[in-house]
Amino acid sequence: MPAETRTPALRTRLLVAVLGPLLAAAILIGVVGATLIADVVRRTNDRVLGGALGAIAETVQVERGEVTLDLPSAAFGMLENTERDNVYYRVAVGPDLLTGYADLPAPDPATLDIDVPRYRFAYYRGQQIRIAEVRRSLPRIDKPVIVQIAETLDNRGALTRRLMLALLIGECVLVGAAALLIRPALGWSLRPLARLRGAVEARDGRARPDFSPLDTGPLPSELRPLAGAFDRLLAQLDTATVGVRRFTADASHQMRTPLSVLKVQVALARRGSGPERSVALDEIADAVVRLERLVTQLLALARAEEAGVSAPLEAVDLREVAAAVITRQINRAIEAGIDLTIEGDPEVSHVVPGHRTLIFEIVSNLIDNGIRYNRRGGTVSVRLQTTPLETTIAVVDDGPGIPIDQREMAFDRFVRLGAPGSPEGSGLGLAIVRSAATRLNATVAFGEVASGTSVILRFFHASE
């Protein structure tokens, strides 16, 4: 046997299926959260930096035609923090420095709007800094007044790291708690599946197979179709098993009679001589013929009732099949004094979708019955007809016929309806016909004739 392919357990697959998207969502939230944290930290600190810039810019005055400045200590106090960031400032009138750090990166005045603060990053003394700057226009002063204040980014980085760490810890706690809670939740969710498995395993080891529906109690909507399909499979197995048992019992019962006759006649042939031995041998030959026919029909019935997927349908010409059957049966008909005929318009096509072997078996059994139970000098006719709705093939004989109240019984197995003294049969011919017709999606029924028997096989045309 090939090695069994190992696949992850259903619980593991569900756990991965749940935690995978959860981890992806956590990563996405982390990326979005980091972006938002950086933006919030920048905006918050820029607001403080802008407040300090405004406090300094408001003290810039013009006295006696000169620009004066009174630096407020509160402006620098706003920027104090635990990280002790360095604070730099610069106030210039045109290219002339009024106060502050002369080497602080200066902007191009033309790029600044009057009284509209602007923020930018720059490098100063080997560190990255954040600069807030504004351009002011003072009366009687032709040159632009540029006010700048800057700080290093240690406090901003520390605040960003703390918030990011808090976000990471929160996400780890969330994912960890979900992983711990999902496993028992999966166990609870899979409990109906375990109950279904237990119901199936409970059938194992019993002396007699149990094909009754599974007793699993209430099941979730996802498992109900599975349980229903399993119950239908059990019902099919039950039907098949019952059919096999019945078939075996009936076959053994039917074969017992010719086998007993063989046994008795063989014993008589051994003891007898002359005419008695000849009669015994004739009886043996007759029993062998009957046994052969019974076995042949049992095999035909087994083929007609064969389970499983049918072979693809093929186009079958009913006239050709009828002619082939008559060719095979012609010698028996001549010996019995029966005329075999085919009736039907030769210009009309009588092709139907089906299986040639099954159709041949049907027509063969019907013609065999027509010959076997007919009178000497009788006729067996195969009548073909095609209409827009259906194609039919009817086998009609002018023998004694079957009473109307017994016709439905004639399709049962091993049922013989012949009158006393009529030829013996196995009672399987019409059972084979009905089983084969069912597999062909056709119908079989008795037709109405003045005398004799008419059996009609109908193939309905598919609607356009």
CSV table of C-alpha atoms in Angstrom, one decimal:
chain,number,residue,atom,x,y,z
A,1,MET,CA,0.0,0.0,0.0
A,2,PRO,CA,1.3,3.5,-0.7
A,3,ALA,CA,2.4,5.5,2.2
A,4,GLU,CA,-0.3,7.7,3.7
A,5,THR,CA,0.2,11.4,2.9
A,6,ARG,CA,0.5,13.3,6.2
A,7,THR,CA,-1.6,16.4,6.4
A,8,PRO,CA,-2.0,18.9,9.3
A,9,ALA,CA,-4.8,18.2,11.8
A,10,LEU,CA,-8.0,20.1,11.2
A,11,ARG,CA,-7.5,21.9,14.6
A,12,THR,CA,-4.1,23.0,13.5
A,13,ARG,CA,-5.4,24.1,10.1
A,14,LEU,CA,-8.2,26.1,11.7
A,15,LEU,CA,-5.7,27.7,14.2
A,16,VAL,CA,-3.4,28.7,11.4
A,17,ALA,CA,-6.4,30.0,9.4
A,18,VAL,CA,-7.5,32.2,12.3
A,19,LEU,CA,-4.1,33.3,13.6
A,20,GLY,CA,-2.7,34.0,10.1
A,21,PRO,CA,-5.1,36.8,9.3
A,22,LEU,CA,-4.9,38.0,12.9
A,23,LEU,CA,-1.1,38.4,12.6
A,24,ALA,CA,-1.5,40.1,9.3
A,25,ALA,CA,-4.0,42.5,10.8
A,26,ALA,CA,-1.7,43.1,13.7
A,27,ILE,CA,1.2,44.0,11.3
A,28,LEU,CA,-1.0,46.3,9.3
A,29,ILE,CA,-2.3,48.0,12.5
A,30,GLY,CA,1.4,48.3,13.6
A,31,VAL,CA,2.4,50.0,10.4
A,32,VAL,CA,-0.6,52.3,10.4
A,33,GLY,CA,-0.2,53.0,14.1
A,34,ALA,CA,3.5,53.8,13.7
A,35,THR,CA,2.6,56.3,11.0
A,36,LEU,CA,-0.1,57.9,13.1
A,37,ILE,CA,2.2,58.0,16.2
A,38,ALA,CA,5.0,59.7,14.2
A,39,ASP,CA,2.4,62.2,12.8
A,40,VAL,CA,0.9,62.9,16.2
A,41,VAL,CA,4.3,63.4,17.9
A,42,ARG,CA,5.4,65.8,15.1
A,43,ARG,CA,2.2,67.8,15.2
A,44,THR,CA,2.2,68.1,19.0
A,45,ASN,CA,5.8,69.2,19.3
A,46,ASP,CA,5.5,71.5,16.3
A,47,ARG,CA,2.6,73.2,18.1
A,48,VAL,CA,4.8,73.8,21.2
A,49,LEU,CA,7.6,75.0,18.9
A,50,GLY,CA,5.2,77.2,17.1
A,51,GLY,CA,4.0,78.7,20.4
A,52,ALA,CA,7.6,79.6,21.3
A,53,LEU,CA,8.2,81.1,17.9
A,54,GLY,CA,5.1,83.3,18.2
A,55,ALA,CA,6.1,84.5,21.7
A,56,ILE,CA,9.5,85.6,20.4
A,57,ALA,CA,8.1,87.1,17.1
A,58,GLU,CA,5.6,89.3,19.1
A,59,THR,CA,8.4,91.0,20.9
A,60,VAL,CA,10.1,92.2,17.7
A,61,GLN,CA,9.4,96.0,17.7
A,62,VAL,CA,10.5,99.1,15.8
A,63,GLU,CA,11.8,102.0,18.0
A,64,ARG,CA,13.3,105.1,16.6
A,65,GLY,CA,13.7,103.4,13.3
A,66,GLU,CA,15.6,100.5,14.8
A,67,VAL,CA,14.4,96.9,15.3
A,68,THR,CA,14.4,95.9,18.9
A,69,LEU,CA,13.7,92.5,20.6
A,70,ASP,CA,12.9,91.5,24.2
A,71,LEU,CA,13.4,87.7,24.4
A,72,PRO,CA,10.8,86.3,26.8
A,73,SER,CA,12.0,83.5,29.1
A,74,ALA,CA,8.6,81.8,28.9
A,75,ALA,CA,9.3,81.1,25.2
A,76,PHE,CA,12.2,78.9,26.1
A,77,GLY,CA,10.5,77.5,29.1
A,78,MET,CA,7.9,75.9,26.7
A,79,LEU,CA,10.6,73.8,25.1
A,80,GLU,CA,12.1,72.4,28.3
A,81,ASN,CA,11.7,68.5,28.5
A,82,THR,CA,13.1,65.5,30.3
A,83,GLU,CA,15.4,64.7,27.4
A,84,ARG,CA,17.0,68.2,27.7
A,85,ASP,CA,16.9,69.0,24.0
A,86,ASN,CA,19.2,71.8,22.8
A,87,VAL,CA,17.3,74.9,21.8
A,88,TYR,CA,18.6,77.4,19.2
A,89,TYR,CA,17.2,80.7,17.9
A,90,ARG,CA,18.1,83.4,15.4
A,91,VAL,CA,16.6,86.8,14.7
A,92,ALA,CA,17.9,88.6,11.6
A,93,VAL,CA,16.9,91.8,9.7
A,94,GLY,CA,17.7,90.9,6.1
A,95,PRO,CA,21.2,89.5,6.1
A,96,ASP,CA,22.1,91.2,9.4
A,97,LEU,CA,22.0,89.1,12.6
A,98,LEU,CA,20.0,90.8,15.3
A,99,THR,CA,20.5,88.1,18.0
A,100,GLY,CA,21.0,84.4,18.3
A,101,TYR,CA,23.1,81.8,16.6
A,102,ALA,CA,24.6,83.2,13.4
A,103,ASP,CA,25.3,79.8,11.8
A,104,LEU,CA,21.8,78.5,12.3
A,105,PRO,CA,20.6,77.4,8.7
A,106,ALA,CA,18.8,80.5,7.3
A,107,PRO,CA,15.9,80.3,4.9
A,108,ASP,CA,15.5,82.2,1.7
A,109,PRO,CA,13.1,85.1,2.7
A,110,ALA,CA,11.4,85.0,-0.7
A,111,THR,CA,10.1,81.5,0.1
A,112,LEU,CA,8.4,82.6,3.3
A,113,ASP,CA,4.9,84.1,3.5
A,114,ILE,CA,4.5,87.0,5.9
A,115,ASP,CA,3.4,86.0,9.4
A,116,VAL,CA,2.9,82.4,8.3
A,117,PRO,CA,5.1,80.0,10.3
A,118,ARG,CA,6.9,77.2,8.5
A,119,TYR,CA,8.5,74.1,9.9
A,120,ARG,CA,11.3,72.0,8.4
A,121,PHE,CA,14.1,69.6,9.4
A,122,ALA,CA,17.7,70.4,9.1
A,123,TYR,CA,21.2,69.3,10.3
A,124,TYR,CA,23.0,71.6,12.7
A,125,ARG,CA,26.2,70.8,14.7
A,126,GLY,CA,26.0,67.2,13.8
A,127,GLN,CA,22.4,66.7,14.9
A,128,GLN,CA,19.1,66.7,13.2
A,129,ILE,CA,16.9,69.6,14.3
A,130,ARG,CA,13.4,70.8,13.8
A,131,ILE,CA,13.2,74.5,12.8
A,132,ALA,CA,10.2,76.8,13.1
A,133,GLU,CA,10.6,80.1,11.2
A,134,VAL,CA,8.4,83.1,10.3
A,135,ARG,CA,8.9,86.3,8.2
A,136,ARG,CA,7.6,89.6,9.6
A,137,SER,CA,7.1,92.9,7.9
A,138,LEU,CA,7.7,95.9,10.2
A,139,PRO,CA,6.7,99.5,9.4
A,140,ARG,CA,9.5,101.8,8.1
A,141,ILE,CA,11.8,98.7,7.8
A,142,ASP,CA,12.5,97.8,4.2
A,143,LYS,CA,14.3,94.5,5.0
A,144,PRO,CA,12.4,91.4,6.0
A,145,VAL,CA,12.7,90.3,9.6
A,146,ILE,CA,13.3,86.5,10.0
A,147,VAL,CA,12.6,84.9,13.3
A,148,GLN,CA,13.8,81.3,13.8
A,149,ILE,CA,13.7,78.8,16.7
A,150,ALA,CA,14.9,75.2,16.6
A,151,GLU,CA,15.3,72.2,18.9
A,152,THR,CA,17.0,68.8,18.7
A,153,LEU,CA,14.8,65.7,18.4
A,154,ASP,CA,15.7,63.6,21.4
A,155,ASN,CA,12.4,64.2,23.2
A,156,ARG,CA,10.4,63.5,20.0
A,157,GLY,CA,12.3,60.2,19.5
A,158,ALA,CA,11.9,59.1,23.1
A,159,LEU,CA,8.1,59.8,23.0
A,160,THR,CA,7.8,58.0,19.7
A,161,ARG,CA,9.6,54.9,21.0
A,162,ARG,CA,7.4,54.8,24.2
A,163,LEU,CA,4.2,55.0,22.2
A,164,MET,CA,5.5,52.4,19.7
A,165,LEU,CA,6.5,50.1,22.5
A,166,ALA,CA,3.1,50.5,24.1
A,167,LEU,CA,1.5,49.6,20.7
A,168,LEU,CA,3.7,46.6,20.2
A,169,ILE,CA,3.0,45.3,23.8
A,170,GLY,CA,-0.7,45.8,23.2
A,171,GLU,CA,-0.7,43.9,19.9
A,172,CYS,CA,1.4,41.0,21.4
A,173,VAL,CA,-1.0,40.7,24.4
A,174,LEU,CA,-3.9,40.7,22.0
A,175,VAL,CA,-2.5,38.0,19.7
A,176,GLY,CA,-1.3,35.9,22.6
A,177,ALA,CA,-4.6,36.1,24.3
A,178,ALA,CA,-6.3,35.2,21.0
A,179,ALA,CA,-4.0,32.2,20.6
A,180,LEU,CA,-4.7,30.9,24.1
A,181,LEU,CA,-8.5,31.4,23.7
A,182,ILE,CA,-8.8,30.1,20.2
A,183,ARG,CA,-7.6,26.5,21.0
A,184,PRO,CA,-10.4,25.8,23.6
A,185,ALA,CA,-12.8,27.6,21.3
A,186,LEU,CA,-11.8,25.4,18.4
A,187,GLY,CA,-12.3,22.3,20.7
A,188,TRP,CA,-15.8,23.5,21.5
A,189,SER,CA,-16.5,24.2,17.9
A,190,LEU,CA,-15.3,20.8,16.7
A,191,ARG,CA,-17.2,18.9,19.3
A,192,PRO,CA,-20.1,18.1,16.9
A,193,LEU,CA,-17.5,16.7,14.4
A,194,ALA,CA,-16.1,14.5,17.2
A,195,ARG,CA,-19.7,13.4,18.0
A,196,LEU,CA,-20.2,12.5,14.3
A,197,ARG,CA,-16.9,10.5,14.3
A,198,GLY,CA,-18.0,8.7,17.4
A,199,ALA,CA,-21.3,7.7,15.9
A,200,VAL,CA,-19.5,6.3,12.9
A,201,GLU,CA,-16.8,4.5,15.0
A,202,ALA,CA,-19.6,3.0,17.2
A,203,ARG,CA,-20.7,0.9,14.2
A,204,ASP,CA,-17.2,-0.7,13.9
A,205,GLY,CA,-16.8,-4.2,15.3
A,206,ARG,CA,-20.5,-5.2,15.3
A,207,ALA,CA,-21.2,-8.7,14.1
A,208,ARG,CA,-24.0,-7.5,11.8
A,209,PRO,CA,-23.5,-4.3,9.7
A,210,ASP,CA,-25.7,-1.5,10.9
A,211,PHE,CA,-26.9,0.7,8.0
A,212,SER,CA,-29.5,2.7,10.0
A,213,PRO,CA,-29.1,6.6,10.0
A,214,LEU,CA,-26.5,8.0,12.4
A,215,ASP,CA,-27.6,9.1,15.8
A,216,THR,CA,-25.5,12.3,16.3
A,217,GLY,CA,-27.9,14.6,17.9
A,218,PRO,CA,-28.2,18.2,16.7
A,219,LEU,CA,-25.5,19.2,14.2
A,220,PRO,CA,-24.4,22.6,12.9
A,221,SER,CA,-25.6,23.6,9.5
A,222,GLU,CA,-22.1,22.9,8.0
A,223,LEU,CA,-22.1,19.3,9.2
A,224,ARG,CA,-25.8,18.5,8.4
A,225,PRO,CA,-25.1,18.0,4.6
A,226,LEU,CA,-22.2,15.6,5.5
A,227,ALA,CA,-24.3,13.6,7.9
A,228,GLY,CA,-27.2,13.5,5.4
A,229,ALA,CA,-24.9,12.3,2.6
A,230,PHE,CA,-23.5,9.6,4.9
A,231,ASP,CA,-27.0,8.5,5.8
A,232,ARG,CA,-27.9,8.3,2.1
A,233,LEU,CA,-24.8,6.2,1.5
A,234,LEU,CA,-25.8,3.9,4.3
A,235,ALA,CA,-29.3,3.6,2.8
A,236,GLN,CA,-27.8,2.7,-0.6
A,237,LEU,CA,-25.5,0.1,1.1
A,238,ASP,CA,-28.5,-1.3,2.9
A,239,THR,CA,-30.5,-1.5,-0.3
A,240,ALA,CA,-27.5,-3.1,-2.1
A,241,THR,CA,-26.9,-5.6,0.7
A,242,VAL,CA,-30.6,-6.5,0.9
A,243,GLY,CA,-30.6,-7.0,-2.9
A,244,VAL,CA,-27.5,-9.2,-2.8
A,245,ARG,CA,-29.0,-11.3,0.0
A,246,ARG,CA,-32.3,-11.6,-1.8
A,247,PHE,CA,-30.6,-12.3,-5.1
A,248,THR,CA,-28.4,-15.0,-3.5
A,249,ALA,CA,-31.3,-16.6,-1.7
A,250,ASP,CA,-33.5,-16.6,-4.8
A,251,ALA,CA,-30.7,-17.9,-7.0
A,252,SER,CA,-29.9,-20.7,-4.6
A,253,HIS,CA,-33.5,-21.6,-4.3
A,254,GLN,CA,-34.0,-21.6,-8.1
A,255,MET,CA,-30.9,-23.6,-8.8
A,256,ARG,CA,-31.7,-26.2,-6.2
A,257,THR,CA,-34.4,-27.8,-8.4
A,258,PRO,CA,-32.4,-28.5,-11.6
A,259,LEU,CA,-29.4,-29.5,-9.5
A,260,SER,CA,-31.6,-32.0,-7.6
A,261,VAL,CA,-32.9,-33.3,-10.9
A,262,LEU,CA,-29.4,-33.8,-12.1
A,263,LYS,CA,-28.4,-35.6,-9.0
A,264,VAL,CA,-31.4,-38.0,-9.2
A,265,GLN,CA,-31.1,-38.6,-12.9
A,266,VAL,CA,-27.3,-39.2,-12.7
A,267,ALA,CA,-28.0,-41.8,-10.0
A,268,LEU,CA,-30.7,-43.5,-12.2
A,269,ALA,CA,-28.4,-43.4,-15.2
A,270,ARG,CA,-25.7,-45.2,-13.2
A,271,ARG,CA,-28.1,-47.9,-12.1
A,272,GLY,CA,-30.2,-48.3,-15.2
A,273,SER,CA,-29.6,-49.6,-18.6
A,274,GLY,CA,-31.2,-49.6,-22.1
A,275,PRO,CA,-34.3,-47.4,-22.3
A,276,GLU,CA,-34.1,-46.3,-18.7
A,277,ARG,CA,-30.6,-45.0,-19.1
A,278,SER,CA,-31.6,-43.2,-22.3
A,279,VAL,CA,-34.5,-41.5,-20.5
A,280,ALA,CA,-32.3,-40.5,-17.6
A,281,LEU,CA,-29.7,-39.0,-20.0
A,282,ASP,CA,-32.5,-37.0,-21.7
A,283,GLU,CA,-33.6,-35.7,-18.3
A,284,ILE,CA,-30.0,-34.8,-17.5
A,285,ALA,CA,-29.6,-33.0,-20.8
A,286,ASP,CA,-32.9,-31.1,-20.2
A,287,ALA,CA,-31.9,-30.1,-16.6
A,288,VAL,CA,-28.5,-28.9,-17.9
A,289,VAL,CA,-30.2,-26.7,-20.5
A,290,ARG,CA,-32.5,-25.2,-17.9
A,291,LEU,CA,-29.6,-24.7,-15.5
A,292,GLU,CA,-27.6,-23.0,-18.2
A,293,ARG,CA,-30.5,-20.7,-19.1
A,294,LEU,CA,-31.0,-19.9,-15.4
A,295,VAL,CA,-27.4,-19.0,-14.9
A,296,THR,CA,-27.3,-16.9,-18.1
A,297,GLN,CA,-30.4,-15.0,-16.9
A,298,LEU,CA,-29.0,-14.5,-13.4
A,299,LEU,CA,-25.9,-13.0,-15.0
A,300,ALA,CA,-28.0,-10.8,-17.2
A,301,LEU,CA,-30.0,-9.6,-14.2
A,302,ALA,CA,-26.8,-8.8,-12.4
A,303,ARG,CA,-25.5,-6.8,-15.3
A,304,ALA,CA,-28.8,-4.9,-15.6
A,305,GLU,CA,-28.8,-4.1,-11.9
A,306,GLU,CA,-25.1,-3.3,-11.7
A,307,ALA,CA,-24.4,-0.3,-9.4
A,308,GLY,CA,-22.0,2.5,-10.0
A,309,VAL,CA,-21.4,5.1,-12.7
A,310,SER,CA,-22.9,4.1,-16.1
A,311,ALA,CA,-20.8,4.1,-19.2
A,312,PRO,CA,-21.3,7.1,-21.5
A,313,LEU,CA,-24.5,6.9,-23.7
A,314,GLU,CA,-24.1,6.0,-27.3
A,315,ALA,CA,-26.4,6.3,-30.3
A,316,VAL,CA,-28.1,2.9,-30.7
A,317,ASP,CA,-30.2,2.0,-33.8
A,318,LEU,CA,-33.2,0.0,-32.5
A,319,ARG,CA,-33.8,-1.5,-36.0
A,320,GLU,CA,-30.3,-2.8,-36.2
A,321,VAL,CA,-30.5,-4.3,-32.6
A,322,ALA,CA,-33.8,-6.0,-33.4
A,323,ALA,CA,-32.4,-7.5,-36.6
A,324,ALA,CA,-29.4,-8.8,-34.7
A,325,VAL,CA,-31.6,-10.4,-32.0
A,326,ILE,CA,-33.8,-12.0,-34.6
A,327,THR,CA,-30.8,-13.4,-36.4
A,328,ARG,CA,-29.7,-15.0,-33.2
A,329,GLN,CA,-33.2,-16.4,-32.3
A,330,ILE,CA,-34.2,-17.5,-35.8
A,331,ASN,CA,-33.3,-21.2,-35.3
A,332,ARG,CA,-35.3,-21.4,-32.1
A,333,ALA,CA,-38.2,-19.7,-33.8
A,334,ILE,CA,-38.1,-22.2,-36.7
A,335,GLU,CA,-38.0,-25.2,-34.3
A,336,ALA,CA,-41.0,-23.7,-32.4
A,337,GLY,CA,-42.9,-22.9,-35.7
A,338,ILE,CA,-42.9,-19.1,-34.9
A,339,ASP,CA,-42.7,-16.3,-37.4
A,340,LEU,CA,-40.4,-13.4,-36.5
A,341,THR,CA,-41.0,-10.0,-38.2
A,342,ILE,CA,-39.9,-6.4,-37.9
A,343,GLU,CA,-42.5,-3.7,-38.5
A,344,GLY,CA,-41.8,0.0,-38.9
A,345,ASP,CA,-41.2,2.7,-41.5
A,346,PRO,CA,-37.7,1.9,-42.9
A,347,GLU,CA,-37.3,5.5,-44.0
A,348,VAL,CA,-37.6,6.8,-40.4
A,349,SER,CA,-34.6,6.8,-38.0
A,350,HIS,CA,-35.1,4.8,-34.8
A,351,VAL,CA,-31.8,5.9,-33.1
A,352,VAL,CA,-31.9,6.5,-29.3
A,353,PRO,CA,-29.2,7.3,-26.7
A,354,GLY,CA,-28.4,4.3,-24.6
A,355,HIS,CA,-26.2,1.2,-24.2
A,356,ARG,CA,-26.4,-1.3,-27.0
A,357,THR,CA,-25.7,-4.3,-24.7
A,358,LEU,CA,-28.6,-3.5,-22.4
A,359,ILE,CA,-31.0,-2.8,-25.3
A,360,PHE,CA,-29.9,-6.1,-26.9
A,361,GLU,CA,-30.6,-7.9,-23.6
A,362,ILE,CA,-34.1,-6.3,-23.3
A,363,VAL,CA,-35.1,-7.2,-26.9
A,364,SER,CA,-33.6,-10.7,-26.6
A,365,ASN,CA,-35.6,-11.5,-23.4
A,366,LEU,CA,-38.8,-10.1,-24.9
A,367,ILE,CA,-38.5,-12.1,-28.1
A,368,ASP,CA,-37.4,-15.2,-26.1
A,369,ASN,CA,-40.6,-14.9,-24.0
A,370,GLY,CA,-42.6,-14.4,-27.2
A,371,ILE,CA,-41.2,-17.6,-28.7
A,372,ARG,CA,-41.3,-19.7,-25.5
A,373,TYR,CA,-44.9,-19.0,-24.4
A,374,ASN,CA,-46.5,-18.8,-27.9
A,375,ARG,CA,-48.5,-21.4,-29.7
A,376,ARG,CA,-47.1,-23.3,-32.6
A,377,GLY,CA,-47.6,-21.3,-35.8
A,378,GLY,CA,-47.8,-18.1,-33.9
A,379,THR,CA,-46.1,-14.8,-34.7
A,380,VAL,CA,-43.7,-12.5,-32.8
A,381,SER,CA,-43.5,-9.0,-34.2
A,382,VAL,CA,-41.0,-6.2,-33.3
A,383,ARG,CA,-42.7,-2.9,-34.0
A,384,LEU,CA,-40.7,0.3,-34.2
A,385,GLN,CA,-42.2,3.8,-34.0
A,386,THR,CA,-40.8,7.3,-33.7
A,387,THR,CA,-42.7,10.5,-32.9
A,388,PRO,CA,-41.5,14.0,-31.9
A,389,LEU,CA,-41.9,13.0,-28.2
A,390,GLU,CA,-40.7,9.4,-28.1
A,391,THR,CA,-39.2,6.4,-29.8
A,392,THR,CA,-40.8,3.0,-28.9
A,393,ILE,CA,-39.9,-0.6,-29.6
A,394,ALA,CA,-42.7,-3.1,-28.9
A,395,VAL,CA,-42.5,-6.9,-29.0
A,396,VAL,CA,-46.0,-8.4,-29.7
A,397,ASP,CA,-46.9,-12.0,-29.8
A,398,ASP,CA,-50.3,-13.8,-30.3
A,399,GLY,CA,-49.9,-16.3,-27.6
A,400,PRO,CA,-52.2,-16.9,-24.6
A,401,GLY,CA,-51.2,-13.5,-23.0
A,402,ILE,CA,-51.1,-12.4,-19.4
A,403,PRO,CA,-54.2,-11.5,-17.4
A,404,ILE,CA,-54.5,-7.8,-16.7
A,405,ASP,CA,-54.6,-8.3,-12.9
A,406,GLN,CA,-51.3,-10.2,-13.0
A,407,ARG,CA,-49.3,-8.0,-15.3
A,408,GLU,CA,-47.5,-6.0,-12.6
A,409,MET,CA,-46.5,-9.2,-10.9
A,410,ALA,CA,-44.9,-10.4,-14.1
A,411,PHE,CA,-42.0,-7.9,-13.6
A,412,ASP,CA,-41.0,-9.5,-10.2
A,413,ARG,CA,-38.2,-11.9,-10.0
A,414,PHE,CA,-38.8,-15.7,-10.2
A,415,VAL,CA,-42.6,-15.1,-10.8
A,416,ARG,CA,-44.0,-17.6,-13.3
A,417,LEU,CA,-47.5,-16.9,-14.6
A,418,GLY,CA,-47.9,-19.5,-17.3
A,419,ALA,CA,-50.8,-21.9,-17.3
A,420,PRO,CA,-50.4,-25.5,-16.3
A,421,GLY,CA,-48.5,-27.4,-18.9
A,422,SER,CA,-46.8,-24.3,-20.4
A,423,PRO,CA,-43.0,-24.3,-20.8
A,424,GLU,CA,-41.0,-23.8,-17.7
A,425,GLY,CA,-39.0,-20.6,-17.3
A,426,SER,CA,-36.9,-19.0,-14.6
A,427,GLY,CA,-39.2,-16.0,-14.1
A,428,LEU,CA,-36.3,-13.6,-14.7
A,429,GLY,CA,-37.0,-12.4,-18.2
A,430,LEU,CA,-39.2,-9.4,-17.5
A,431,ALA,CA,-37.3,-8.6,-14.3
A,432,ILE,CA,-34.2,-8.2,-16.5
A,433,VAL,CA,-36.1,-6.0,-18.9
A,434,ARG,CA,-37.3,-3.6,-16.2
A,435,SER,CA,-33.9,-3.4,-14.5
A,436,ALA,CA,-32.2,-2.7,-17.8
A,437,ALA,CA,-34.8,-0.1,-18.8
A,438,THR,CA,-34.4,1.7,-15.5
A,439,ARG,CA,-30.6,2.1,-16.2
A,440,LEU,CA,-31.4,3.4,-19.7
A,441,ASN,CA,-33.9,6.1,-18.3
A,442,ALA,CA,-36.6,4.4,-20.3
A,443,THR,CA,-39.9,2.9,-19.3
A,444,VAL,CA,-41.4,-0.5,-20.0
A,445,ALA,CA,-45.0,-1.4,-19.8
A,446,PHE,CA,-47.6,-3.8,-21.2
A,447,GLY,CA,-49.5,-2.6,-24.3
A,448,GLU,CA,-53.1,-3.3,-25.2
A,449,VAL,CA,-53.7,-5.9,-27.9
A,450,ALA,CA,-56.7,-8.0,-28.9
A,451,SER,CA,-55.0,-11.2,-28.0
A,452,GLY,CA,-51.5,-12.2,-26.9
A,453,THR,CA,-49.0,-10.0,-25.2
A,454,SER,CA,-47.4,-6.6,-26.1
A,455,VAL,CA,-44.5,-5.2,-24.1
A,456,ILE,CA,-43.5,-1.6,-25.1
A,457,LEU,CA,-40.1,0.0,-24.3
A,458,ARG,CA,-40.3,3.8,-24.5
A,459,PHE,CA,-37.3,6.2,-24.9
A,460,PHE,CA,-38.5,9.8,-24.4
A,461,HIS,CA,-36.8,12.6,-26.4
A,462,ALA,CA,-35.0,15.3,-24.5
A,463,SER,CA,-36.9,18.7,-24.7
A,464,GLU,CA,-35.1,21.4,-26.7
